[in-house]
Tab-separated table of N, CA and C in Angstrom:
chain	number	residue	atom	x	y	z
V	1	MET	N	-26.808	34.199	-9.353
V	1	MET	CA	-25.658	33.194	-9.272
V	1	MET	C	-24.798	32.758	-8.074
V	2	PRO	N	-24.139	31.393	-7.554
V	2	PRO	CA	-24.216	31.121	-6.362
V	2	PRO	C	-23.121	32.135	-5.739
V	3	ALA	N	-22.947	31.761	-4.657
V	3	ALA	CA	-22.000	32.364	-3.653
V	3	ALA	C	-20.549	31.728	-4.130
V	4	PRO	N	-19.421	32.579	-4.018
V	4	PRO	CA	-17.873	31.736	-4.268
V	4	PRO	C	-17.884	31.155	-3.011
V	5	ALA	N	-17.174	30.147	-3.054
V	5	ALA	CA	-17.171	28.961	-2.298
V	5	ALA	C	-16.099	30.057	-1.141
V	6	PRO	N	-16.023	29.410	-0.115
V	6	PRO	CA	-14.910	30.445	0.842
V	6	PRO	C	-13.837	29.919	0.798
V	7	ARG	N	-13.218	31.028	1.374
V	7	ARG	CA	-11.305	30.174	1.402
V	7	ARG	C	-10.847	29.761	2.544
V	8	THR	N	-10.370	28.871	2.211
V	8	THR	CA	-10.010	28.603	4.304
V	8	THR	C	-8.173	29.059	3.463
V	9	PRO	N	-7.427	30.161	4.532
V	9	PRO	CA	-6.542	30.325	4.368
V	9	PRO	C	-5.675	29.394	4.750
V	10	VAL	N	-4.141	29.560	4.020
V	10	VAL	CA	-2.856	28.699	4.427
V	10	VAL	C	-2.297	28.594	5.372
V	11	ARG	N	-1.881	28.190	6.683
V	11	ARG	CA	-1.250	29.157	7.430
V	11	ARG	C	-0.086	28.397	7.857
V	12	ARG	N	0.530	27.136	6.647
V	12	ARG	CA	1.370	26.127	7.094
V	12	ARG	C	1.428	25.423	6.230
V	13	LEU	N	2.791	25.029	5.875
V	13	LEU	CA	2.890	24.191	3.851
V	13	LEU	C	4.084	23.291	5.175
V	14	THR	N	3.795	21.838	4.505
V	14	THR	CA	4.379	20.585	4.611
V	14	THR	C	5.283	20.201	3.542
V	15	VAL	N	6.226	20.720	2.806
V	15	VAL	CA	7.417	20.483	2.039
V	15	VAL	C	7.842	18.231	2.183
V	16	LEU	N	7.290	17.435	1.129
V	16	LEU	CA	8.379	16.480	1.187
V	16	LEU	C	8.750	16.604	0.430
V	17	TYR	N	10.324	16.169	1.110
V	17	TYR	CA	11.367	16.320	-0.553
V	17	TYR	C	11.709	14.786	-0.321
V	18	ASP	N	12.563	14.699	-1.316
V	18	ASP	CA	13.823	13.517	-1.540
V	18	ASP	C	14.876	13.615	-0.884
V	19	ALA	N	14.968	12.892	0.695
V	19	ALA	CA	15.521	13.703	0.780
V	19	ALA	C	17.418	12.305	0.769
V	20	ASP	N	17.460	11.296	-0.135
V	20	ASP	CA	18.296	10.957	-1.053
V	20	ASP	C	18.941	11.767	-2.447
V	21	CYS	N	18.416	12.907	-2.256
V	21	CYS	CA	18.668	13.614	-3.456
V	21	CYS	C	19.156	14.939	-3.672
V	22	PRO	N	20.418	14.746	-4.178
V	22	PRO	CA	21.266	15.619	-3.618
V	22	PRO	C	20.721	17.239	-3.412
V	23	LEU	N	19.762	17.932	-5.172
V	23	LEU	CA	19.585	19.123	-5.447
V	23	LEU	C	18.778	19.490	-4.592
V	24	CYS	N	17.641	18.289	-3.942
V	24	CYS	CA	17.114	18.246	-3.190
V	24	CYS	C	17.166	19.330	-1.941
V	25	VAL	N	18.053	17.766	-1.091
V	25	VAL	CA	18.993	18.787	0.084
V	25	VAL	C	19.107	20.476	0.476
V	26	HIS	N	19.506	20.785	-0.962
V	26	HIS	CA	20.263	21.938	-1.212
V	26	HIS	C	19.107	22.747	-1.261
V	27	LEU	N	17.588	22.181	-1.796
V	27	LEU	CA	16.745	23.046	-1.581
V	27	LEU	C	15.863	23.565	-0.206
V	28	ARG	N	16.038	22.149	-0.338
V	28	ARG	CA	15.836	22.204	1.633
V	28	ARG	C	16.277	23.452	2.159
V	29	HIS	N	17.611	23.650	2.709
V	29	HIS	CA	18.509	24.290	3.378
V	29	HIS	C	18.105	25.087	3.141
V	30	TRP	N	17.691	26.072	1.280
V	30	TRP	CA	17.881	27.413	1.037
V	30	TRP	C	16.443	27.551	1.164
V	31	LEU	N	15.434	27.026	1.532
V	31	LEU	CA	14.202	27.351	1.485
V	31	LEU	C	14.175	27.345	3.673
V	32	LEU	N	14.785	26.686	3.470
V	32	LEU	CA	14.724	26.649	5.999
V	32	LEU	C	16.063	28.330	5.987
V	33	ARG	N	16.400	28.711	4.795
V	33	ARG	CA	17.076	30.160	5.109
V	33	ARG	C	16.028	31.178	4.274
V	34	GLN	N	15.091	31.209	3.725
V	34	GLN	CA	14.555	31.925	3.709
V	34	GLN	C	13.473	32.691	5.166
V	35	ARG	N	13.066	34.013	4.908
V	35	ARG	CA	12.271	34.704	5.447
V	35	ARG	C	10.611	34.110	5.275
V	36	GLN	N	10.320	33.496	5.835
V	36	GLN	CA	8.996	32.768	5.366
V	36	GLN	C	7.844	33.479	5.909
V	37	LEU	N	7.007	33.160	5.073
V	37	LEU	CA	5.146	34.364	5.748
V	37	LEU	C	4.165	33.495	6.111
V	38	VAL	N	4.184	32.050	5.854
V	38	VAL	CA	3.918	30.949	5.607
V	38	VAL	C	4.775	30.065	6.038
V	39	PRO	N	4.798	29.749	7.301
V	39	PRO	CA	5.633	28.558	8.395
V	39	PRO	C	5.892	27.149	7.192
V	40	LEU	N	7.442	26.728	6.753
V	40	LEU	CA	7.096	25.211	5.929
V	40	LEU	C	8.184	24.774	6.903
V	41	ASP	N	7.721	23.481	6.926
V	41	ASP	CA	7.675	21.700	7.650
V	41	ASP	C	8.551	21.616	6.604
V	42	LEU	N	9.623	21.163	6.238
V	42	LEU	CA	10.017	20.351	5.194
V	42	LEU	C	10.652	19.466	6.232
V	43	VAL	N	9.907	17.481	5.580
V	43	VAL	CA	9.569	16.599	5.933
V	43	VAL	C	10.121	15.430	4.589
V	44	PRO	N	11.105	14.414	4.857
V	44	PRO	CA	11.665	13.429	4.081
V	44	PRO	C	10.774	12.784	3.478
V	45	ALA	N	10.390	12.955	2.043
V	45	ALA	CA	9.018	11.918	1.510
V	45	ALA	C	9.534	10.372	1.746
V	46	GLY	N	8.275	10.021	1.485
V	46	GLY	CA	8.298	8.430	2.077
V	46	GLY	C	8.775	8.098	3.520
V	47	SER	N	9.321	9.049	4.604
V	47	SER	CA	9.820	8.868	5.749
V	47	SER	C	8.489	8.018	6.656
V	48	GLN	N	8.817	7.537	7.601
V	48	GLN	CA	8.021	7.478	8.585
V	48	GLN	C	7.514	8.806	9.398
V	49	GLU	N	7.571	9.745	9.416
V	49	GLU	CA	7.021	10.679	10.087
V	49	GLU	C	6.155	11.338	8.614
V	50	ALA	N	6.529	11.194	7.358
V	50	ALA	CA	5.708	11.333	6.566
V	50	ALA	C	4.034	10.936	6.380
V	51	ARG	N	4.713	9.533	6.423
V	51	ARG	CA	3.644	8.826	6.619
V	51	ARG	C	2.592	8.580	7.796
V	52	ARG	N	3.249	8.896	9.423
V	52	ARG	CA	2.364	8.990	9.995
V	52	ARG	C	1.706	10.840	9.654
V	53	ARG	N	2.237	11.505	9.280
V	53	ARG	CA	1.590	12.832	9.072
V	53	ARG	C	0.496	12.510	8.036
V	54	PHE	N	0.462	11.836	7.172
V	54	PHE	CA	-0.203	12.046	6.072
V	54	PHE	C	-0.580	10.711	4.858
V	55	PRO	N	-1.247	9.859	6.078
V	55	PRO	CA	-1.539	8.547	5.954
V	55	PRO	C	-2.201	8.397	4.681
V	56	ALA	N	-3.447	9.009	4.163
V	56	ALA	CA	-3.976	8.172	2.674
V	56	ALA	C	-3.241	9.221	1.413
V	57	LEU	N	-1.630	9.682	2.035
V	57	LEU	CA	-1.174	9.769	0.970
V	57	LEU	C	-0.076	8.859	-0.298
V	58	ASP	N	-0.341	8.615	-1.585
V	58	ASP	CA	0.378	7.773	-2.421
V	58	ASP	C	2.168	8.382	-2.390
V	59	HIS	N	2.347	7.241	-0.764
V	59	HIS	CA	3.889	7.945	-0.461
V	59	HIS	C	4.620	7.889	-1.916
V	60	ALA	N	4.629	7.065	-2.613
V	60	ALA	CA	5.523	6.106	-3.954
V	60	ALA	C	5.450	7.728	-4.606
V	61	THR	N	4.608	8.681	-4.852
V	61	THR	CA	4.608	9.610	-5.523
V	61	THR	C	5.464	10.534	-5.709
V	62	THR	N	4.990	10.903	-4.113
V	62	THR	CA	6.111	11.550	-2.758
V	62	THR	C	7.615	12.045	-3.112
V	63	LEU	N	7.841	10.242	-3.716
V	63	LEU	CA	9.295	10.310	-4.482
V	63	LEU	C	9.586	10.713	-5.205
V	64	ARG	N	8.989	10.914	-6.407
V	64	ARG	CA	9.068	11.391	-7.426
V	64	ARG	C	8.875	12.157	-8.108
V	65	GLU	N	8.273	12.798	-7.294
V	65	GLU	CA	8.337	14.420	-7.483
V	65	GLU	C	7.909	15.307	-6.413
V	66	ILE	N	8.211	16.651	-5.725
V	66	ILE	CA	7.582	17.090	-5.252
V	66	ILE	C	6.382	17.857	-4.554
V	67	THR	N	6.020	17.330	-3.752
V	67	THR	CA	4.655	17.717	-3.122
V	67	THR	C	4.440	18.410	-1.973
V	68	VAL	N	3.829	19.908	-2.311
V	68	VAL	CA	3.277	19.994	-0.884
V	68	VAL	C	2.420	20.095	-0.291
V	69	VAL	N	1.774	19.584	1.320
V	69	VAL	CA	0.311	19.184	1.869
V	69	VAL	C	0.370	20.931	2.131
V	70	GLY	N	-0.705	21.075	2.202
V	70	GLY	CA	-1.159	22.562	3.022
V	70	GLY	C	-2.028	22.607	4.764
V	71	ASP	N	-1.958	22.939	5.602
V	71	ASP	CA	-2.541	22.925	6.814
V	71	ASP	C	-4.365	21.827	6.790
V	72	ARG	N	-4.807	22.014	5.853
V	72	ARG	CA	-6.221	22.130	5.541
V	72	ARG	C	-6.098	20.983	4.549
V	73	GLY	N	-5.558	20.472	3.987
V	73	GLY	CA	-5.368	18.910	3.543
V	73	GLY	C	-5.451	19.064	1.669
V	74	GLN	N	-4.974	20.432	1.487
V	74	GLN	CA	-4.492	20.976	0.329
V	74	GLN	C	-3.123	20.523	-0.070
V	75	VAL	N	-3.514	19.343	-1.186
V	75	VAL	CA	-2.092	18.763	-1.732
V	75	VAL	C	-1.346	19.503	-3.782
V	76	TYR	N	-0.332	19.861	-3.604
V	76	TYR	CA	0.547	20.735	-4.571
V	76	TYR	C	1.347	19.303	-4.940
V	77	ARG	N	1.295	19.328	-6.081
V	77	ARG	CA	2.115	18.510	-6.905
V	77	ARG	C	2.986	18.866	-7.609
V	78	ALA	N	4.462	18.558	-8.386
V	78	ALA	CA	5.096	19.307	-8.867
V	78	ALA	C	5.332	20.618	-9.194
V	79	THR	N	4.542	21.574	-10.685
V	79	THR	CA	5.020	22.986	-10.314
V	79	THR	C	4.266	23.454	-9.603
V	80	ALA	N	3.040	23.107	-9.580
V	80	ALA	CA	2.030	23.760	-8.593
V	80	ALA	C	3.098	24.286	-6.759
V	81	ALA	N	3.300	22.552	-6.464
V	81	ALA	CA	4.269	22.596	-5.266
V	81	ALA	C	5.417	23.628	-5.276
V	82	TRP	N	6.160	24.088	-6.776
V	82	TRP	CA	7.232	24.534	-6.837
V	82	TRP	C	6.507	25.908	-6.559
V	83	ILE	N	5.357	26.113	-7.568
V	83	ILE	CA	4.968	28.130	-6.624
V	83	ILE	C	4.489	27.997	-5.279
V	84	VAL	N	4.122	27.216	-4.164
V	84	VAL	CA	3.282	27.145	-3.762
V	84	VAL	C	4.680	27.472	-2.798
V	85	CYS	N	5.409	27.003	-2.597
V	85	CYS	CA	6.559	27.311	-1.609
V	85	CYS	C	7.193	28.552	-1.805
V	86	LEU	N	7.848	29.422	-3.281
V	86	LEU	CA	7.946	30.503	-3.536
V	86	LEU	C	6.958	31.490	-2.728
V	87	TRP	N	5.447	31.148	-2.923
V	87	TRP	CA	4.071	31.821	-2.208
V	87	TRP	C	4.225	31.726	-0.641
V	88	ALA	N	5.156	31.362	-0.193
V	88	ALA	CA	5.766	31.307	1.278
V	88	ALA	C	6.468	31.846	1.755
V	89	LEU	N	7.421	32.520	0.621
V	89	LEU	CA	8.781	33.074	0.955
V	89	LEU	C	8.244	34.381	1.122
V	90	ALA	N	9.080	35.305	1.507
V	90	ALA	CA	8.320	36.776	1.332
V	90	ALA	C	9.111	37.373	0.207
V	91	GLU	N	10.394	37.007	0.218
V	91	GLU	CA	11.136	37.825	-1.328
V	91	GLU	C	10.618	37.528	-2.532
V	92	HIS	N	9.971	35.894	-2.402
V	92	HIS	CA	9.385	35.196	-3.794
V	92	HIS	C	8.403	35.310	-4.112
V	93	ARG	N	7.367	36.006	-3.108
V	93	ARG	CA	5.887	36.032	-3.396
V	93	ARG	C	4.942	36.496	-4.367
V	94	PRO	N	5.948	37.815	-4.894
V	94	PRO	CA	5.471	38.227	-6.369
V	94	PRO	C	5.947	37.751	-7.591
V	95	LYS	N	7.106	36.759	-7.749
V	95	LYS	CA	7.658	35.959	-8.563
V	95	LYS	C	6.234	34.639	-8.451
V	96	ALA	N	5.961	34.149	-7.647
V	96	ALA	CA	5.478	32.891	-7.087
V	96	ALA	C	3.768	33.262	-8.035
V	97	HIS	N	3.500	34.850	-7.589
V	97	HIS	CA	2.445	34.843	-8.055
V	97	HIS	C	2.224	34.522	-9.636
V	98	TRP	N	3.160	35.560	-10.032
V	98	TRP	CA	3.272	36.036	-11.764
V	98	TRP	C	3.204	34.343	-12.569
V	99	LEU	N	4.574	33.311	-11.851
V	99	LEU	CA	4.316	32.216	-12.035
V	99	LEU	C	3.023	31.508	-12.319
V	100	ALA	N	2.780	31.880	-12.115
V	100	ALA	CA	0.606	31.182	-11.532
V	100	ALA	C	-0.136	31.450	-12.536
V	101	THR	N	0.493	32.774	-13.510
V	101	THR	CA	-0.222	33.592	-14.515
V	101	THR	C	-0.443	33.007	-15.483
V	102	PRO	N	-1.363	32.964	-16.396
V	102	PRO	CA	-1.453	31.509	-18.251
V	102	PRO	C	0.586	32.285	-18.086
V	103	ALA	N	1.015	33.832	-18.164
V	103	ALA	CA	1.939	34.177	-19.293
V	103	ALA	C	3.878	33.697	-18.465
V	104	GLY	N	3.206	33.383	-16.871
V	104	GLY	CA	4.153	32.352	-16.068
V	104	GLY	C	4.486	30.879	-16.131
V	105	GLN	N	3.403	30.715	-16.468
V	105	GLN	CA	3.142	29.055	-15.971
V	105	GLN	C	3.808	28.465	-16.535
V	106	PRO	N	4.258	28.680	-18.289
V	106	PRO	CA	5.588	28.051	-19.174
V	106	PRO	C	5.926	28.000	-18.440
V	107	PHE	N	7.325	29.418	-17.775
V	107	PHE	CA	8.386	29.525	-17.310
V	107	PHE	C	8.630	28.662	-16.382
V	108	ALA	N	7.664	28.147	-15.265
V	108	ALA	CA	6.899	27.151	-14.344
V	108	ALA	C	7.378	26.062	-14.561
V	109	ARG	N	6.847	25.527	-15.572
V	109	ARG	CA	6.891	24.491	-15.730
V	109	ARG	C	8.290	23.873	-16.523
V	110	MET	N	8.937	24.812	-17.516
V	110	MET	CA	9.945	24.510	-18.115
V	110	MET	C	11.323	24.022	-16.618
V	111	THR	N	11.637	25.346	-15.786
V	111	THR	CA	12.081	25.262	-14.474
V	111	THR	C	11.807	24.067	-13.630
V	112	VAL	N	10.743	23.164	-13.583
V	112	VAL	CA	10.484	22.147	-13.085
V	112	VAL	C	11.352	20.972	-13.867
V	113	LEU	N	10.506	20.755	-15.305
V	113	LEU	CA	10.936	20.146	-15.358
V	113	LEU	C	13.084	20.032	-16.160
V	114	ALA	N	13.561	21.106	-15.878
V	114	ALA	CA	14.954	21.133	-15.916
V	114	ALA	C	15.295	20.505	-14.722
V	115	ALA	N	14.788	21.525	-13.282
V	115	ALA	CA	15.050	20.716	-12.337
V	115	ALA	C	14.636	19.063	-12.114
V	116	ALA	N	13.937	18.519	-12.794
V	116	ALA	CA	13.411	16.970	-12.894
V	116	ALA	C	14.736	16.397	-13.654
V	117	LYS	N	14.835	16.477	-14.851
V	117	LYS	CA	16.710	16.118	-15.253
V	117	LYS	C	17.279	15.976	-14.754
V	118	TRP	N	17.606	17.477	-13.708
V	118	TRP	CA	19.375	17.813	-13.401
V	118	TRP	C	18.669	16.933	-11.703
V	119	ARG	N	18.024	16.384	-11.812
V	119	ARG	CA	17.936	15.725	-10.329
V	119	ARG	C	18.264	13.837	-10.412
V	120	GLU	N	17.835	13.474	-11.691
V	120	GLU	CA	17.601	12.416	-12.051
V	120	GLU	C	19.030	11.909	-12.966
V	121	ALA	N	19.691	12.615	-13.435
V	121	ALA	CA	20.973	12.678	-13.762
V	121	ALA	C	22.319	12.341	-12.731
V	122	LEU	N	21.795	13.333	-10.901
V	122	LEU	CA	23.078	13.345	-9.615
V	122	LEU	C	22.197	12.018	-8.787
V	123	LYS	N	20.965	11.199	-9.360
V	123	LYS	CA	20.808	10.025	-9.108
V	123	LYS	C	20.893	9.355	-9.479
V	124	GLY	N	21.043	9.167	-11.027
V	124	GLY	CA	21.387	8.286	-12.100
V	124	GLY	C	19.820	7.546	-12.178
V	125	PRO	N	20.034	7.154	-13.390
V	125	PRO	CA	18.815	6.583	-13.724
V	125	PRO	C	18.097	5.299	-13.291
V	126	GLY	N	17.097	5.285	-12.706
V	126	GLY	CA	16.444	3.959	-12.159
V	126	GLY	C	16.807	4.590	-10.510
V	127	GLU	N	17.819	5.270	-10.248
V	127	GLU	CA	18.445	5.401	-8.944
V	127	GLU	C	17.695	5.708	-7.673
V	128	GLY	N	17.224	4.819	-6.997
V	128	GLY	CA	15.930	6.081	-6.028
V	128	GLY	C	16.039	5.578	-4.732
V	129	PRO	N	15.089	5.379	-3.907
V	129	PRO	CA	15.143	5.666	-2.539
V	129	PRO	C	15.484	3.816	-2.149
V	130	GLY	N	16.266	3.601	-1.083
V	130	GLY	CA	16.681	2.081	-0.892
V	130	GLY	C	17.537	2.057	-1.478
V	131	GLY	N	18.154	2.682	-2.636
V	131	GLY	CA	19.676	2.507	-3.376
V	131	GLY	C	20.935	2.095	-2.622
V	132	ASP	N	21.457	2.313	-4.203
V	132	ASP	CA	22.899	1.985	-2.983
V	132	ASP	C	23.142	3.283	-2.238
V	133	PRO	N	23.386	3.330	-0.903
V	133	PRO	CA	23.420	4.797	-0.160
V	133	PRO	C	24.588	5.320	0.139
V	134	GLY	N	25.739	5.188	-1.345
V	134	GLY	CA	26.697	6.436	-1.375
V	134	GLY	C	26.649	6.395	-2.799
V	135	ALA	N	25.704	5.867	-3.959
V	135	ALA	CA	25.890	6.679	-5.589
V	135	ALA	C	24.985	7.895	-5.675
V	136	ASP	N	24.486	8.658	-4.817
V	136	ASP	CA	23.733	9.619	-4.319
V	136	ASP	C	24.983	11.021	-4.243
V	137	GLY	N	25.943	10.844	-3.723
V	137	GLY	CA	27.030	11.295	-2.672
V	137	GLY	C	27.115	11.901	-1.197
V	138	CYS	N	25.614	11.539	-1.172
V	138	CYS	CA	25.127	11.351	0.925
V	138	CYS	C	25.807	10.403	1.576
V	139	GLY	N	26.048	9.253	1.135
V	139	GLY	CA	26.500	8.173	2.305
V	139	GLY	C	26.765	8.730	3.447
V	140	ASP	N	27.763	9.598	3.746
V	140	ASP	CA	28.487	9.776	4.842
V	140	ASP	C	27.285	11.111	5.136
V	141	GLY	N	26.012	11.816	4.936
V	141	GLY	CA	24.773	12.002	5.202
V	141	GLY	C	25.673	13.704	5.567
V	142	ARG	N	26.415	13.645	4.419
V	142	ARG	CA	27.062	14.814	3.845
V	142	ARG	C	26.472	15.729	1.991
V	143	CYS	N	25.542	16.059	2.317
V	143	CYS	CA	24.630	16.260	0.380
V	143	CYS	C	25.166	17.385	0.137
V	144	GLU	N	25.491	17.405	-1.038
V	144	GLU	CA	26.430	18.797	-2.013
V	144	GLU	C	25.611	18.406	-3.103
V	145	VAL	N	25.317	19.556	-3.419
V	145	VAL	CA	24.980	19.865	-4.585
V	145	VAL	C	26.202	19.607	-6.075
V	146	PRO	N	26.705	19.121	-6.431
V	146	PRO	CA	27.458	18.851	-7.423
V	146	PRO	C	27.599	20.251	-8.677
V	147	GLY	N	28.302	20.433	-8.920
V	147	GLY	CA	28.232	20.923	-10.744
V	147	GLY	C	27.475	20.862	-10.937
V	148	PRO	N	26.745	21.232	-12.195
V	148	PRO	CA	25.519	20.413	-13.493
V	148	PRO	C	26.053	19.619	-14.233
V	149	PRO	N	24.950	18.703	-14.681
V	149	PRO	CA	24.902	17.187	-15.003
V	149	PRO	C	25.875	17.609	-16.603
V	150	ARG	N	26.956	16.678	-17.607
V	150	ARG	CA	27.862	16.892	-18.216
V	150	ARG	C	27.201	16.352	-18.721
């Protein structure tokens, strides 16, 4: 039987988030307030900084779904990205371990799908980067998360 592949510890994670999305900006601020076991760098998706750090990454995709990049080149998208963000946080690591199990994965997937629907409702259908800068409520640079979509 072959020896298991050596594990590479994750020492730092970069979270690429949509800076034009009020929900994403709110979650960015929330992540920054948490005690981190693994340091998180939060970088706007599609930004010059993101392109400089990760030239081989598909940056159009990072604007559509949360993407987290580990310091050894690991790339996590969508549900896996949310789970790894929680795993990096002291108070939420046990929850992240559970969400990664077969029992927790459906809950994690539904949470990510609900967040995506809420995000779409906040931004409007087809509203994306480069659109009307005031259309998402962030035109003045003070993004706030409004109440749930109607």
